[in-house]
Amino acid sequence: GVKDGRWTVLQLVEALGFCLENTDPRMRGRGIQLLSQVLLQCYSLLQEKEVLHLVLFYESRLQDHHLVIPSVLQGLRALSMCEVLSPGLAVSVLKAIFQEVHVQSLMQLDRHTVYSIITNFMSTREEELKGLGADFTFGFIQVMDGEKDPRNLLVAFQIVRDLIAKDYALGPFVEELFEVTSCYFPVDFTPPPNDPHGIQREDLILSLRAVLASTPQFAEFLLPLLIEKLDSELQSAKLDSLQTLTACCAIYGQKELQEFLPSLWSSLRREVFQTASEKIETACLAALHALSACLSRCVLSSDSEDLLDSFLSSILEDCRHHLCEPDMKLVWPSAKLLQAAAGASLRTYHRITRSVLPLLLEQYTKHTQSSQRRTILEMLLGFLELQQKWGHVEEDESTLLSLQAPVCSVVFSALTDPSVQLQLVGIKALTVLGSLQGFLSSSDVELVVDHLIRLALHEEDSQSSEAAMEAAGSLAPTYPKVFSGRMVPRLEQELQSGPPLRCVSSSEWDESYYNDCSLQQRCLQALAAVSTHTSIVRETVPVLLQHLQKVQKGTEARNTQDMVSVCQSLHRVALQCQQDMEGCWYFHQTVVPCLLAMAVQAAMQESTHMLPGKALLEEEVLAAMIPVISAATTHLSPELAAQSVSHVVPLFLDGEVSFLPQNSFPCSFQPFGNGECLEAQRRLVALLMAFVCSLPRDVAIPQQEWLLRELLALSCSCNCPFTATTAAKCFAGLVNKHPAGQQLDEILQLAVNRMDPSLAEGPRRMQALTLLLWVTKALVLRYHPLSSCLTDKLLGLLGDTELGPAAADGFSLLMAESLDVLHKGCHADVRIMFRQRFFTDNVPKLVQGFHGAGPDVKANYLKGLSHVLNHLPKPVLVTELPTLLSLLLEALSCSDRVVQLSTLSCLHPLLLEAPQIMSLHVDTLVTKFLNLTSSPAMAVRIAALRCAHALTSLPTTVLLPYKGRVIRALAKPLDDKKRLVRKEAVAARGEWFLLGSPGR
């Protein structure tokens, strides 16, 4: 009635008069409870005068019987949310609560109501409450004092933060406010099992920390408390204290820290030198960094003591001498402390490096063992990396610049040391030095490049070689002229002087030939690695293409692998160019036409039976070209992509070769033509797929309907599985991006009409299935209505004895991420949660089909189901587990190894994430896993052992009856002939041995 306007609240009060004035406190409580419930729903409808009367009424009731108080507080909470509350009423309500209510004697919910009233008033009546001065702070302290419930504490901590952040008067109650909050430090709270409120210990820690670190006024009380907790034995208390100290340093000044700096440094030093906990050490270093940064920020007056300098002097005094100790026991802890302080500001960096860097250089020269030199160089590297934070090296202040010659000498000597580990640190240091603007002279840079060339090409250890290539890629954008003028010509020279073009059998390959081929591989990798600047890409790409053409003309036994290696290098260059529009377009217009021209040339030679360059038409080589063309296309702007597509599509549809370099071919190019002699040309549809399926969605493809019909015909009629599959993938990629409408519906209907007869019977059932799978995937990804119809066709094929196993494997294709087409990287239309939708729509059908299938095809349904579940996000799978687990356990008894392996892969994370559900089936799980540890397939044995290992995450009481049996059964795989199986057996058996032991 109040909501509808038929009643006013005052009329309701009058109607409740008998209850409100009743002598029985329970009856009065029920009356006020009803009124308060109405107010909580109707407070926004109240008039100012009504609010005034209600506030006065509720205030008077605060003196009533304790049974009435909870309902009174609910009413006041409703009134605290009224916008028409008269000035002064908020103060009146809070004064009454502070004076009349002993809050901590109330139930949790009622205490929470009081906190809500205070919060509401603080957000809407801030100026009025500030008029109370420190009395408001004192009143809140009385309210909060003794609070224990974590739900209430989170609200109370927020109120304290607001008191401080909004500048309420604390008056003489700073220490009291600190005491009433700091008594919870460090937080000791373990949430009860199945806690519906979801409050975690970390929530309370962060909320309390925000309070303690909210004002410098707490410093004189907080810092002694933190030092005390740092000296305790409790690891969690130490960690919390260190993290709180770090937070406090953001607002403290030298006045707050001065008295406590010696004690703080002593505690931090002790923990880093003695602790075995990596978390504690990391927190100590962060706290030291924060202290140094805090002191660096302090404005120094002429008459004040330079606290930062004296603090750093203490650090140097306690740490520097450890860097010189022969046993090097405390070298790393000392270096970490020094680096933590040095990284705080430019001033701290200069102060510490001025003392430490010369010492490190001296120690490097004194020590002759590679392991000791590596340790010293790693410390030096840490200081060099800190210099990167400050950018340009200042000539007047930098210690580093004054030590340029000895630093370079040390680093260069590490690069020529026989120790691979020392070389690797040297390469890292070299990369950092090169990134410091103005540090290396031009002659130093040339020497750097020479070292990198030597390491990349001639260092025996592959780690050093790869690290040198990565370093070259990092430094090339900084010194593009030196790398393009010095490194690229050298790599080109080495590449050209590689193994001679000769025809040899594998038995004739001697060690020198292997070495030559290895050198070529490294040259190709180095050319790709250094191509991180557009000017260098313009130098390296022609070299790579020239080498590819040279290999194509050769007749070596390694031609295929050599071509794949060149394509892999080109792919890496393409990826590195993607973020630079100029470099991306240069790469595209240079590489794509060249690759197409070489492939067309090879295909025509094959068609006319001329001297072939067959290697270029091998599946392995074409598969390596696909990512090159794709990566060169995906990041083109729509305008440039449209320019390119206007050439490439006519090449395949019309044989238009004029845009290709060296385009004088012996015959016409007709990849969609008929005739066996064109088989080689048809294979090049793979390159068309790489191009058109990587175009942005808004780029129009010329003659697209014709192209789709040709691809459809080729995918259904071609005898070559490779060509048929790539045509199907290309068709699917275009269909996925095709705008919805009549044209798409017509082409899809045409595809269904071509597939259905071929799937039913004939010699090309497998090609039709391949097309069905890829078209289904294209439609599933974009939620097209026809996808359910095609999926039903696929489900029907699971009962086919000939196509059933392949159809079951097709479910993996539908759910997995595709590498070359139909993924987001190539602009495919991929809707969110398509896997979950596919699961919801089709898993019930798979289960139903399994139960109704004959014994010879049941495995197909299990395999399809396991593929779907294996690619489903684990949180979704856990929720569906109770209904599917029995079927998964049945799948483990299937003789198909793929089904076994897929099911084990599915069960492994579930054992870790849903132990309560899995423990209901522990007897079956133990039996199945132990049986599969003797499987003939190594992959199944390994997966079964991993699952047996994961079983130990189930409740110990459930597992203990099986402990002896499992340990005995796992003794057998300890003697397995495969090392990887033995490794998993050792890990699993060890966990079962420890099951039930103290502390587990």
XYZ file of C-alpha atoms in Angstrom, residues 598-891:
294
model
C 59.048 -20.602 -58.326
C 56.179 -22.949 -57.536
C 54.435 -22.293 -60.866
C 57.726 -22.828 -62.699
C 58.297 -26.152 -60.931
C 54.715 -27.286 -61.570
C 54.957 -26.470 -65.276
C 58.262 -28.298 -65.595
C 56.566 -31.320 -64.037
C 53.585 -30.965 -66.388
C 55.781 -30.740 -69.530
C 58.219 -33.425 -68.291
C 61.117 -30.990 -68.394
C 64.092 -31.212 -66.013
C 62.160 -31.038 -62.751
C 62.650 -29.101 -59.582
C 60.496 -31.673 -57.853
C 61.510 -30.790 -54.322
C 59.462 -27.585 -54.462
C 56.303 -29.601 -55.059
C 56.859 -31.935 -52.109
C 54.134 -31.755 -49.451
C 56.737 -30.880 -46.829
C 57.986 -27.870 -48.809
C 54.522 -26.603 -49.733
C 53.491 -27.006 -46.080
C 56.487 -24.860 -45.091
C 55.534 -22.176 -47.664
C 51.983 -21.885 -46.299
C 52.889 -20.090 -43.017
C 55.253 -17.764 -44.927
C 52.509 -16.539 -47.265
C 49.957 -16.470 -44.456
C 52.167 -14.422 -42.108
C 52.991 -12.056 -44.974
C 49.273 -11.444 -45.589
C 47.453 -11.327 -42.236
C 48.715 -7.875 -41.196
C 48.287 -6.063 -44.528
C 46.054 -3.011 -44.559
C 42.756 -3.572 -46.439
C 43.966 -1.328 -49.281
C 47.238 -3.200 -49.828
C 45.529 -6.572 -49.387
C 42.987 -5.630 -52.084
C 45.834 -4.650 -54.393
C 47.495 -8.030 -53.888
C 44.350 -10.153 -54.170
C 43.601 -8.595 -57.557
C 46.740 -10.358 -58.851
C 46.797 -13.662 -56.986
C 43.212 -14.865 -57.583
C 43.341 -14.237 -61.378
C 46.606 -16.220 -61.420
C 44.746 -19.333 -60.266
C 41.469 -18.763 -62.100
C 42.678 -17.228 -65.384
C 46.346 -18.211 -65.487
C 47.299 -14.509 -65.389
C 51.067 -14.663 -64.700
C 52.117 -11.176 -65.752
C 52.682 -9.967 -62.172
C 55.128 -12.787 -61.391
C 58.861 -12.218 -61.732
C 60.528 -14.251 -64.524
C 57.107 -15.015 -66.003
C 58.129 -16.726 -69.250
C 56.677 -20.164 -68.593
C 56.643 -23.097 -71.063
C 52.848 -23.605 -70.855
C 49.696 -22.088 -69.386
C 48.912 -22.298 -65.670
C 45.570 -24.130 -65.141
C 45.403 -25.477 -61.566
C 41.639 -26.060 -61.848
C 41.875 -27.675 -65.274
C 41.265 -31.338 -66.068
C 43.893 -33.890 -66.973
C 46.508 -35.907 -65.135
C 49.327 -33.729 -66.497
C 47.983 -30.844 -64.389
C 48.267 -32.732 -61.098
C 51.427 -30.829 -60.136
C 49.714 -27.494 -60.811
C 46.708 -28.489 -58.688
C 48.999 -28.993 -55.682
C 49.641 -25.243 -55.673
C 46.105 -24.650 -54.408
C 47.822 -24.952 -51.004
C 49.520 -21.594 -51.680
C 46.231 -20.056 -52.793
C 44.722 -21.259 -49.507
C 47.535 -19.650 -47.520
C 46.860 -16.327 -49.241
C 43.078 -15.973 -49.512
C 42.314 -17.510 -46.106
C 44.621 -14.979 -44.401
C 43.034 -11.860 -45.870
C 41.137 -9.443 -43.617
C 37.388 -10.121 -43.664
C 36.551 -6.785 -45.253
C 38.705 -7.403 -48.356
C 36.580 -8.373 -51.366
C 37.849 -11.421 -53.288
C 37.370 -11.092 -57.061
C 35.298 -13.828 -58.747
C 34.707 -15.422 -55.340
C 31.674 -17.512 -56.339
C 33.572 -18.999 -59.283
C 36.562 -19.672 -57.047
C 34.373 -21.434 -54.460
C 32.827 -23.686 -57.125
C 36.239 -24.637 -58.479
C 37.560 -25.421 -55.000
C 34.473 -27.485 -54.235
C 34.861 -29.497 -57.436
C 38.556 -30.050 -56.818
C 38.066 -31.193 -53.223
C 35.552 -33.839 -54.303
C 37.196 -35.100 -57.505
C 40.956 -34.974 -56.959
C 42.786 -38.255 -56.450
C 45.656 -36.631 -54.506
C 44.754 -36.479 -50.759
C 47.022 -33.462 -50.201
C 45.381 -31.429 -52.966
C 41.856 -32.495 -52.022
C 42.448 -31.561 -48.372
C 43.943 -28.126 -49.127
C 41.089 -27.391 -51.549
C 38.590 -28.344 -48.833
C 40.366 -26.151 -46.272
C 40.471 -23.239 -48.691
C 36.758 -23.657 -49.436
C 35.986 -23.785 -45.700
C 38.132 -20.729 -44.965
C 36.261 -18.661 -47.559
C 32.844 -19.941 -46.430
C 33.633 -18.998 -42.824
C 34.226 -15.350 -43.796
C 31.518 -15.147 -46.490
C 28.751 -12.637 -45.649
C 25.458 -14.286 -44.704
C 22.808 -14.286 -47.388
C 21.468 -16.041 -50.456
C 24.866 -16.485 -52.150
C 26.271 -18.296 -49.117
C 23.162 -20.471 -48.807
C 23.419 -21.468 -52.462
C 27.096 -22.415 -52.288
C 26.506 -24.407 -49.081
C 23.584 -26.256 -50.660
C 25.784 -27.030 -53.647
C 28.430 -28.395 -51.280
C 25.870 -30.599 -49.493
C 24.606 -31.896 -52.841
C 28.174 -32.815 -53.853
C 29.019 -34.440 -50.516
C 25.946 -36.576 -49.899
C 26.302 -38.966 -52.872
C 30.061 -39.279 -52.370
C 29.639 -40.078 -48.676
C 27.074 -42.774 -49.424
C 29.228 -44.834 -51.796
C 32.037 -44.690 -54.314
C 35.836 -44.423 -54.387
C 36.027 -40.886 -52.960
C 34.259 -41.303 -49.643
C 37.329 -40.141 -47.706
C 37.623 -36.928 -49.752
C 33.938 -36.221 -49.106
C 34.416 -36.811 -45.381
C 37.387 -34.411 -45.346
C 35.257 -31.749 -47.036
C 32.386 -32.387 -44.603
C 34.711 -31.964 -41.613
C 36.229 -28.676 -42.769
C 32.922 -27.128 -43.872
C 31.332 -28.192 -40.573
C 34.187 -26.566 -38.645
C 33.835 -23.364 -40.685
C 30.136 -23.169 -39.827
C 30.434 -24.277 -36.188
C 32.912 -21.462 -35.542
C 30.467 -18.808 -36.794
C 27.273 -20.377 -35.322
C 25.752 -20.907 -38.774
C 22.348 -22.692 -38.659
C 23.493 -25.377 -41.122
C 26.264 -26.497 -38.745
C 23.863 -28.670 -36.708
C 22.681 -30.473 -39.862
C 26.263 -31.196 -40.959
C 27.225 -32.308 -37.438
C 24.328 -34.767 -37.491
C 25.703 -36.205 -40.759
C 29.050 -36.636 -39.030
C 27.412 -38.330 -36.037
C 25.663 -40.679 -38.419
C 28.976 -41.699 -39.979
C 30.260 -42.931 -36.587
C 28.202 -46.053 -37.199
C 29.900 -46.646 -40.568
C 32.464 -49.447 -40.385
C 34.658 -47.896 -43.098
C 34.508 -44.154 -42.292
C 33.614 -44.403 -38.589
C 37.179 -44.212 -37.140
C 38.084 -41.241 -39.373
C 34.793 -39.513 -38.529
C 35.544 -39.988 -34.811
C 38.978 -38.408 -35.250
C 37.206 -35.576 -37.047
C 35.726 -34.399 -33.749
C 39.256 -33.477 -32.706
C 39.563 -31.365 -35.868
C 36.265 -29.601 -35.062
C 37.296 -28.710 -31.518
C 41.046 -28.082 -31.847
C 42.776 -24.866 -32.880
C 43.640 -24.997 -36.577
C 47.169 -23.916 -37.481
C 46.798 -22.615 -41.050
C 43.139 -21.644 -41.594
C 40.051 -20.953 -39.487
C 41.752 -19.275 -36.547
C 41.568 -15.727 -35.232
C 45.069 -14.902 -36.449
C 43.898 -15.172 -40.050
C 40.735 -13.117 -39.357
C 38.358 -16.103 -39.287
C 34.889 -15.612 -37.800
C 35.357 -17.404 -34.459
C 32.592 -16.862 -31.899
C 33.296 -17.043 -28.194
C 32.471 -20.286 -26.393
C 31.828 -22.232 -29.610
C 33.284 -25.329 -27.903
C 30.830 -25.088 -25.015
C 27.950 -24.717 -27.455
C 29.124 -27.677 -29.518
C 29.413 -29.716 -26.322
C 25.888 -28.840 -25.190
C 24.353 -29.610 -28.578
C 26.182 -32.814 -29.461
C 27.477 -34.710 -26.435
C 23.993 -36.010 -25.539
C 23.730 -37.329 -29.106
C 27.137 -39.008 -28.794
C 26.105 -40.678 -25.540
C 22.792 -41.788 -27.020
C 24.556 -43.110 -30.131
C 27.034 -45.034 -27.994
C 24.297 -46.844 -26.093
C 22.482 -47.766 -29.302
C 25.539 -48.734 -31.365
C 26.736 -52.225 -32.215
C 29.844 -53.597 -30.516
C 32.021 -53.109 -33.628
C 31.454 -49.314 -33.757
C 31.025 -48.373 -30.057
C 34.685 -47.335 -29.952
C 33.996 -44.650 -32.562
C 31.503 -42.905 -30.265
C 33.902 -43.112 -27.336
C 36.719 -41.697 -29.425
C 34.555 -38.804 -30.645
C 33.390 -38.081 -27.093
C 36.911 -38.137 -25.673
C 38.083 -35.709 -28.395
C 35.266 -33.278 -27.543
C 35.917 -33.487 -23.797
C 39.669 -33.174 -24.251
C 39.305 -29.754 -25.887
C 36.615 -28.444 -23.558
C 37.601 -25.758 -21.000
C 38.230 -27.583 -17.728
C 35.781 -25.559 -15.557
C 32.971 -26.561 -17.935
C 34.098 -30.171 -17.927
C 34.121 -30.298 -14.108
C 30.471 -29.215 -13.949
C 29.451 -31.967 -16.388
C 31.648 -34.618 -14.805
C 29.032 -36.520 -12.735
C 26.985 -37.371 -15.832
C 29.953 -38.354 -18.031
C 32.383 -40.048 -15.681
C 30.935 -43.555 -16.046
C 31.275 -43.291 -19.819
C 34.871 -42.056 -19.525
C 35.723 -45.010 -17.301
C 34.187 -47.327 -19.876
C 36.353 -45.663 -22.539
